[in-house]
Amino acid sequence: MPAAQPFVPAPRLAPSAELRTVHIGLLGCGTVGQNVLELLSRRRDIFADIGVKLEVCGVLVRDAARERDVPAGTPLTEDPGFLNECSIVVEALGGVEGPLALLLPILRSGRAVVTANKAMLAERWDALRGYAQAGQLYYESAVMAGTPIIGPMSTVLRASAFTRLQAVLNGTCAYILTQMEGGKPYAQALSEAQALGYAEDPPTLDVGGFDTAHKLAVLARFCADGDFPYSAVQIQGIENVTLDDVAAAKAVGERIKLVATLERVGGGWHASVAPTRLPETHPICTAGAGRNSMVYVGEECGELFFAGGGAGGLVTASAVVGDIMDCVLGFPGHVPLH
Ligand code: NAP
Ligand code: HSE
């Protein structure tokens, strides 16, 4: 057997070394897309350190004439033709069939897609799973925004047999329920969550529990079943939670949270989303308004706790840009269970 060779990391580039230009396209320039552009410009030096100059070929929007807070020269357009020139496409549009139709040709041609779109991932896994298995799909930002959960679940946590998870996965509902504890009416708290850039369009996706269910289905494919169907998630939202309900829970040291649960029942998996009363000392109650949290239990890794920002522009952009960096460095995307 040949003698083992020590690992030699790639040398840092000399300052004068020529940078490789990587063309990327951005679909959407709303809360997420706008902050992705901002963060890409802040992190230009890190891309240069890894030998790359990113060039944004186009930014797809509905209304290119609308005034926006974007770097000067941003190539806003209503025509997706620029996608032909891009080797990486970042999707931050929302919806299901519209983005899928734009992304499938990119994926078929072997190119990489970074997406924040959990609705599309959850509902059209039939069309996307093969590309995820090939490592072409990056989607850390789709669940818990900038709080890393898909990364650990698609890598190190696989070594430990998964038992169950319980989580708050929707920033809008977390914000609304926390504000209601202070006596704020539901409708006012929802408008504030919308103004903060947390809510989906339409917000029924949040308050009806569907966004949480999308995220739970995405996660289940890493720890339970690589084909886990979105339709298997039982869903109840927070629309019928009243100020009286929240106050009654508070009076006995409890809080109401929209909780996603995934656990083994019999020979299969049970996935549900429902408003749930928990002791106020429960770990998933301790994350602040608008934040996400998760208790994850595996046989060998034991009980783990993840918490942090789960919605909003920059915190989501941090995961999107992290995925772009991984892609540029040659790491594969997030691969589900086989
Ligand atoms: P948003 O603020 O509503 O932005 C959507 C963007 O997409 C807008 O720029 C819009 O163009 C563009 N767009 C929508 N439909 C289009 C179409 N048919 N053709 C061309 N452009 C279109 O949404 P967002 O909050 O950034 O969310 C985007 C995605 O990220 C969603 O999948 C969402 O679930 C996901 N996400 C959001 C967050 C968050 O905290 N907001 C966190 C994680 C993941 P105009 O500007 O011209 O209207
Ligand atoms: N609407 C979502 C939320 C955005 O409120 O959590 C982040 O996925």
Coordinates of C-alpha atoms and ligand atoms in Angstrom, one line a residue:
M1 CA 0.0 0.0 0.0
P2 CA 1.5 3.5 -0.8
A3 CA 2.4 5.6 2.1
A4 CA -0.4 8.0 3.1
Q5 CA 0.1 11.6 2.0
P6 CA -0.7 14.5 4.2
F7 CA -3.6 16.7 3.2
V8 CA -2.4 19.9 1.6
P9 CA -5.0 22.7 1.5
A10 CA -5.2 24.8 -1.7
P11 CA -2.8 27.8 -1.4
R12 CA -4.4 31.2 -1.0
L13 CA -4.2 33.2 -4.2
A14 CA -1.5 35.8 -4.6
P15 CA -3.1 39.3 -4.6
S16 CA -2.2 39.7 -8.3
A17 CA -3.7 36.3 -9.4
E18 CA -6.4 36.6 -12.0
L19 CA -9.9 36.0 -10.8
R20 CA -12.3 33.5 -12.5
T21 CA -15.6 35.2 -13.5
V22 CA -18.7 33.2 -12.4
H23 CA -22.0 34.4 -13.9
I24 CA -25.0 34.2 -11.7
G25 CA -28.6 35.1 -12.2
L26 CA -31.1 36.2 -9.6
L27 CA -34.8 35.5 -9.8
G28 CA -36.6 38.0 -7.5
C29 CA -35.6 41.2 -5.9
G30 CA -37.9 41.5 -2.9
T31 CA -37.1 41.0 0.7
V32 CA -34.7 38.2 0.0
G33 CA -33.3 39.0 -3.4
Q34 CA -32.5 42.6 -2.5
N35 CA -30.6 41.5 0.6
V36 CA -28.7 38.8 -1.4
L37 CA -27.4 41.6 -3.7
E38 CA -26.4 43.7 -0.7
L39 CA -24.6 40.8 0.9
L40 CA -22.9 39.7 -2.3
S41 CA -21.4 43.2 -2.6
R42 CA -20.3 43.2 1.1
R43 CA -18.6 39.7 0.7
R44 CA -16.8 40.5 -2.6
D45 CA -13.4 40.1 -0.9
I46 CA -14.2 36.6 0.3
F47 CA -15.1 35.5 -3.2
A48 CA -11.9 37.1 -4.4
D49 CA -10.0 35.1 -1.7
I50 CA -11.4 31.9 -3.3
G51 CA -10.4 33.1 -6.7
V52 CA -13.8 34.2 -8.0
K53 CA -15.4 37.4 -9.3
L54 CA -19.2 37.0 -9.3
E55 CA -21.0 38.8 -12.1
V56 CA -24.7 39.2 -11.8
C57 CA -26.1 38.8 -15.4
G58 CA -29.7 39.6 -14.6
V59 CA -32.2 40.1 -11.8
L60 CA -35.7 39.0 -12.8
V61 CA -38.7 41.1 -11.4
R62 CA -42.3 41.8 -12.3
D63 CA -41.8 45.5 -12.6
A64 CA -38.3 46.6 -13.6
A65 CA -39.2 50.3 -13.5
R66 CA -40.1 50.3 -9.8
E67 CA -37.6 52.1 -7.6
R68 CA -35.5 49.8 -5.4
D69 CA -32.7 50.0 -2.9
V70 CA -30.1 48.0 -5.0
P71 CA -26.5 48.6 -5.9
A72 CA -26.0 51.0 -8.9
G73 CA -26.0 49.2 -12.2
T74 CA -28.1 46.2 -11.0
P75 CA -29.4 44.6 -14.2
L76 CA -33.1 44.5 -13.4
T77 CA -35.3 42.9 -16.1
E78 CA -38.7 41.4 -16.8
D79 CA -37.1 39.1 -19.4
P80 CA -35.6 35.8 -18.1
G81 CA -33.4 35.4 -21.3
F82 CA -30.3 36.2 -19.3
L83 CA -30.6 32.8 -17.6
N84 CA -28.9 31.2 -20.6
E85 CA -25.6 32.9 -19.6
C86 CA -25.6 31.9 -15.9
S87 CA -23.8 29.0 -14.4
I88 CA -25.5 29.5 -11.0
V89 CA -29.1 30.6 -10.6
V90 CA -30.5 32.0 -7.3
E91 CA -34.3 31.8 -6.9
A92 CA -36.1 34.1 -4.5
L93 CA -39.4 34.5 -6.3
G94 CA -41.9 32.5 -4.3
G95 CA -44.7 30.4 -5.8
V96 CA -44.5 26.9 -7.1
E97 CA -45.0 26.2 -10.8
G98 CA -43.7 29.6 -12.0
P99 CA -40.2 29.2 -10.5
L100 CA -40.1 25.5 -11.3
A101 CA -40.7 26.2 -15.0
L102 CA -37.7 28.6 -15.0
L103 CA -35.4 26.3 -13.0
L104 CA -35.9 23.0 -14.7
P105 CA -34.0 23.9 -17.9
I106 CA -31.1 25.1 -15.7
L107 CA -31.1 21.9 -13.7
R108 CA -31.4 19.7 -16.8
S109 CA -28.3 21.4 -18.3
G110 CA -26.4 20.4 -15.1
R111 CA -26.1 23.9 -13.6
A112 CA -26.5 24.7 -9.9
V113 CA -29.6 26.3 -8.3
V114 CA -29.7 28.0 -4.9
T115 CA -33.3 28.5 -3.7
A116 CA -35.1 29.8 -0.6
N117 CA -38.4 28.4 -1.9
K118 CA -39.6 25.8 0.5
A119 CA -43.1 25.7 -1.1
M120 CA -41.7 24.6 -4.4
L121 CA -39.3 22.1 -2.7
A122 CA -42.1 20.6 -0.6
E123 CA -44.8 20.5 -3.3
R124 CA -42.7 19.5 -6.4
W125 CA -40.2 17.1 -4.9
D126 CA -41.2 14.7 -7.7
A127 CA -39.5 17.0 -10.2
L128 CA -36.6 18.2 -8.0
R129 CA -35.4 15.2 -6.0
G130 CA -33.1 13.7 -8.7
Y131 CA -31.3 17.1 -9.0
A132 CA -31.0 17.3 -5.2
Q133 CA -29.5 13.8 -5.2
A134 CA -27.0 14.9 -7.9
G135 CA -25.9 17.8 -5.6
Q136 CA -27.2 20.6 -7.9
L137 CA -29.7 22.1 -5.4
Y138 CA -28.7 24.3 -2.5
Y139 CA -31.4 25.3 -0.1
E140 CA -30.1 26.1 3.4
S141 CA -32.2 29.3 3.5
A142 CA -35.5 27.5 2.9
V143 CA -35.8 26.3 6.5
M144 CA -35.0 28.5 9.5
A145 CA -33.5 31.1 7.1
G146 CA -29.9 31.9 8.3
T147 CA -30.0 29.5 11.2
P148 CA -28.1 26.5 9.9
I149 CA -30.3 23.3 10.1
I150 CA -30.3 21.8 6.6
G151 CA -26.4 21.8 6.6
P152 CA -26.1 19.7 9.8
M153 CA -29.1 17.5 8.9
S154 CA -27.6 16.7 5.5
T155 CA -24.1 16.0 6.8
V156 CA -23.0 15.1 10.4
L157 CA -26.4 14.4 11.9
R158 CA -26.8 11.4 9.5
A159 CA -24.5 9.3 11.7
S160 CA -27.0 9.3 14.5
A161 CA -30.3 7.5 14.2
F162 CA -33.0 10.1 14.2
T163 CA -35.7 9.8 16.8
R164 CA -37.8 13.0 16.8
L165 CA -37.9 16.8 16.4
Q166 CA -40.1 19.5 17.7
A167 CA -39.7 23.0 16.2
V168 CA -41.0 26.5 15.7
L169 CA -40.3 27.1 12.0
N170 CA -42.4 30.1 11.0
G171 CA -41.2 33.6 12.0
T172 CA -44.5 35.3 11.2
C173 CA -46.5 33.1 13.6
A174 CA -43.8 33.3 16.2
Y175 CA -44.0 37.1 16.0
I176 CA -47.8 37.2 16.1
L177 CA -48.1 34.8 19.1
T178 CA -45.4 36.7 21.0
Q179 CA -47.1 40.0 20.4
M180 CA -50.5 38.6 21.4
E181 CA -49.0 37.7 24.8
G182 CA -48.6 41.5 25.3
G183 CA -52.3 42.0 24.4
K184 CA -51.8 43.1 20.8
P185 CA -54.6 42.1 18.4
Y186 CA -53.9 39.3 15.9
A187 CA -54.5 41.5 12.8
Q188 CA -52.2 44.3 14.0
A189 CA -49.4 41.8 14.8
L190 CA -49.8 40.2 11.4
S191 CA -49.5 43.6 9.6
E192 CA -46.3 44.3 11.7
A193 CA -44.9 40.9 10.6
Q194 CA -45.6 41.8 7.0
A195 CA -43.9 45.1 7.4
L196 CA -40.8 43.4 8.8
G197 CA -40.6 41.3 5.6
Y198 CA -41.4 38.0 7.5
A199 CA -44.7 37.0 5.8
E200 CA -45.4 35.1 2.6
D201 CA -47.5 36.4 -0.2
P202 CA -50.3 35.5 0.7
P203 CA -49.8 35.4 4.5
T204 CA -52.4 32.5 4.7
L205 CA -49.3 30.4 3.9
D206 CA -47.9 31.4 7.3
V207 CA -50.9 31.7 9.6
G208 CA -52.6 28.6 8.0
G209 CA -49.6 26.5 9.0
F210 CA -48.7 25.6 5.4
D211 CA -45.3 27.3 5.4
T212 CA -44.3 25.4 8.5
A213 CA -45.6 22.2 6.9
H214 CA -43.5 22.9 3.8
K215 CA -40.4 23.3 5.9
L216 CA -41.2 20.1 7.9
A217 CA -41.5 18.1 4.7
V218 CA -38.2 19.4 3.5
L219 CA -36.5 18.4 6.8
A220 CA -38.2 15.0 6.9
R221 CA -36.3 14.1 3.7
F222 CA -33.0 14.3 5.5
C223 CA -33.9 12.4 8.7
A224 CA -36.9 10.2 8.1
D225 CA -37.6 9.4 4.4
G226 CA -36.0 10.8 1.3
D227 CA -39.4 10.8 -0.4
F228 CA -41.4 12.2 2.4
P229 CA -44.6 13.7 0.9
Y230 CA -45.8 17.2 1.8
S231 CA -49.4 15.7 1.8
A232 CA -48.5 13.5 4.8
V233 CA -48.2 16.5 7.1
Q234 CA -51.3 17.2 9.3
I235 CA -51.8 20.9 9.3
Q236 CA -53.6 23.3 11.7
G237 CA -52.8 27.1 11.7
I238 CA -53.1 29.8 14.2
E239 CA -56.1 31.8 12.8
N240 CA -58.4 30.7 15.5
V241 CA -56.0 31.4 18.4
T242 CA -57.5 34.3 20.5
L243 CA -56.1 36.8 22.9
D244 CA -58.1 34.9 25.6
D245 CA -56.4 31.6 24.7
V246 CA -52.9 33.2 24.9
A247 CA -53.7 34.9 28.2
A248 CA -55.2 31.7 29.7
A249 CA -51.9 29.8 28.8
K250 CA -49.8 32.6 30.2
A251 CA -51.7 32.6 33.5
V252 CA -50.5 29.0 34.2
G253 CA -46.9 29.5 33.0
E254 CA -47.5 28.3 29.5
R255 CA -47.1 29.8 26.0
I256 CA -48.9 29.0 22.7
K257 CA -46.5 28.2 19.8
L258 CA -47.1 26.9 16.3
V259 CA -45.2 23.6 16.7
A260 CA -44.0 21.3 14.0
T261 CA -43.4 17.7 15.2
L262 CA -41.9 14.7 13.4
E263 CA -41.7 11.4 15.3
R264 CA -41.8 7.7 14.7
V265 CA -45.2 6.1 15.3
G266 CA -45.4 2.4 14.8
G267 CA -43.5 1.5 11.6
G268 CA -43.8 5.0 10.0
W269 CA -43.4 8.7 10.6
H270 CA -46.0 11.1 12.0
A271 CA -45.6 14.8 10.9
S272 CA -47.9 17.5 12.2
V273 CA -48.2 21.3 12.6
A274 CA -50.5 22.7 15.2
P275 CA -50.8 25.5 17.8
T276 CA -49.6 23.9 21.0
R277 CA -49.4 24.9 24.7
L278 CA -45.9 24.4 26.2
P279 CA -44.4 25.3 29.5
E280 CA -42.7 28.7 29.2
T281 CA -39.4 27.1 30.2
H282 CA -39.5 24.6 27.3
P283 CA -36.5 25.3 25.0
I284 CA -38.5 26.1 21.9
C285 CA -40.3 28.8 23.9
T286 CA -37.2 30.6 24.8
A287 CA -36.3 32.0 21.3
G288 CA -37.5 35.6 20.9
A289 CA -40.3 37.1 18.7
G290 CA -39.9 36.2 15.1
R291 CA -37.2 33.7 15.8
N292 CA -37.2 29.9 15.1
S293 CA -36.1 27.1 17.4
M294 CA -35.8 23.3 17.2
V295 CA -35.2 20.4 19.6
Y296 CA -33.7 17.6 17.6
V297 CA -33.2 14.1 19.1
G298 CA -31.0 11.3 17.7
E299 CA -30.1 8.1 19.4
E300 CA -26.3 8.7 19.5
C301 CA -26.1 12.6 19.3
G302 CA -28.7 12.9 22.1
E303 CA -30.9 16.1 22.4
L304 CA -29.7 19.1 20.4
F305 CA -31.1 22.6 20.3
F306 CA -31.0 25.0 17.4
A307 CA -32.3 28.6 17.6
G308 CA -31.9 31.9 15.7
G309 CA -33.4 34.2 13.1
G310 CA -35.9 32.4 10.9
A311 CA -37.3 35.1 8.7
G312 CA -36.3 38.5 7.3
G313 CA -34.0 39.8 4.5
L314 CA -30.4 39.8 5.7
V315 CA -30.6 36.7 7.9
T316 CA -32.1 34.8 4.9
A317 CA -29.5 36.3 2.5
S318 CA -26.7 35.1 4.8
A319 CA -27.7 31.4 4.1
V320 CA -28.3 32.1 0.4
V321 CA -24.8 33.7 0.0
G322 CA -23.3 30.9 2.1
D323 CA -24.8 28.4 -0.4
I324 CA -23.4 30.3 -3.3
M325 CA -20.0 30.2 -1.6
D326 CA -20.3 26.4 -1.1
C327 CA -21.2 26.0 -4.8
V328 CA -18.3 28.1 -6.0
L329 CA -15.9 26.1 -3.7
G330 CA -17.2 22.9 -5.3
F331 CA -19.1 21.5 -2.4
P332 CA -22.3 19.6 -3.5
G333 CA -25.7 20.9 -2.6
H334 CA -28.0 19.4 0.0
V335 CA -28.5 15.7 -0.7
P336 CA -31.6 14.0 0.7
L337 CA -31.7 10.4 2.1
H338 CA -31.3 7.8 -0.6
Ligands
NAP1 P1 -41.0 39.2 -2.1 O1 -40.5 40.2 -1.2 O2 -42.5 39.1 -2.4 O3 -40.2 39.2 -3.4 C1 -40.6 38.4 -4.5 C2 -39.8 39.0 -5.7 O4 -40.0 38.1 -6.8 C3 -40.1 40.4 -6.2 O5 -39.0 41.1 -6.5 C4 -41.1 40.2 -7.4 O6 -40.9 41.2 -8.4 C5 -40.5 38.9 -7.9 N1 -41.5 38.1 -8.7 C6 -42.5 37.4 -8.1 N2 -43.2 36.8 -9.1 C7 -42.6 37.1 -10.3 C8 -42.8 36.8 -11.6 N3 -43.9 36.0 -12.0 N4 -42.0 37.2 -12.6 C9 -40.9 38.0 -12.2 N5 -40.6 38.4 -10.9 C10 -41.5 37.9 -10.0 O7 -40.7 37.7 -1.5 P2 -39.5 37.3 -0.5 O8 -39.9 37.6 0.9 O9 -38.2 37.9 -0.9 O10 -39.5 35.7 -0.7 C11 -39.0 35.1 -1.8 C12 -38.8 33.6 -1.6 O11 -38.0 33.4 -0.4 C13 -40.1 32.9 -1.2 O12 -40.0 31.6 -1.8 C14 -40.1 32.8 0.3 O13 -40.8 31.8 0.8 C15 -38.6 32.6 0.5 N6 -38.1 33.0 1.9 C16 -38.5 34.2 2.4 C17 -38.0 34.6 3.6 C18 -38.3 35.9 4.2 O14 -38.0 36.1 5.4 N7 -38.9 36.9 3.5 C19 -37.1 33.7 4.3 C20 -36.8 32.5 3.7 C21 -37.3 32.1 2.5 P3 -41.4 42.7 -8.1 O15 -40.5 43.2 -7.0 O16 -41.3 43.4 -9.3 O17 -42.9 42.6 -7.5
HSE2 N1 -42.8 33.5 5.9 C1 -41.7 32.8 6.4 C2 -41.7 32.9 7.9 C3 -40.4 33.4 5.9 O1 -42.5 33.8 8.5 O2 -41.1 32.2 8.6 C4 -39.2 32.5 6.3 O3 -39.2 31.3 5.7

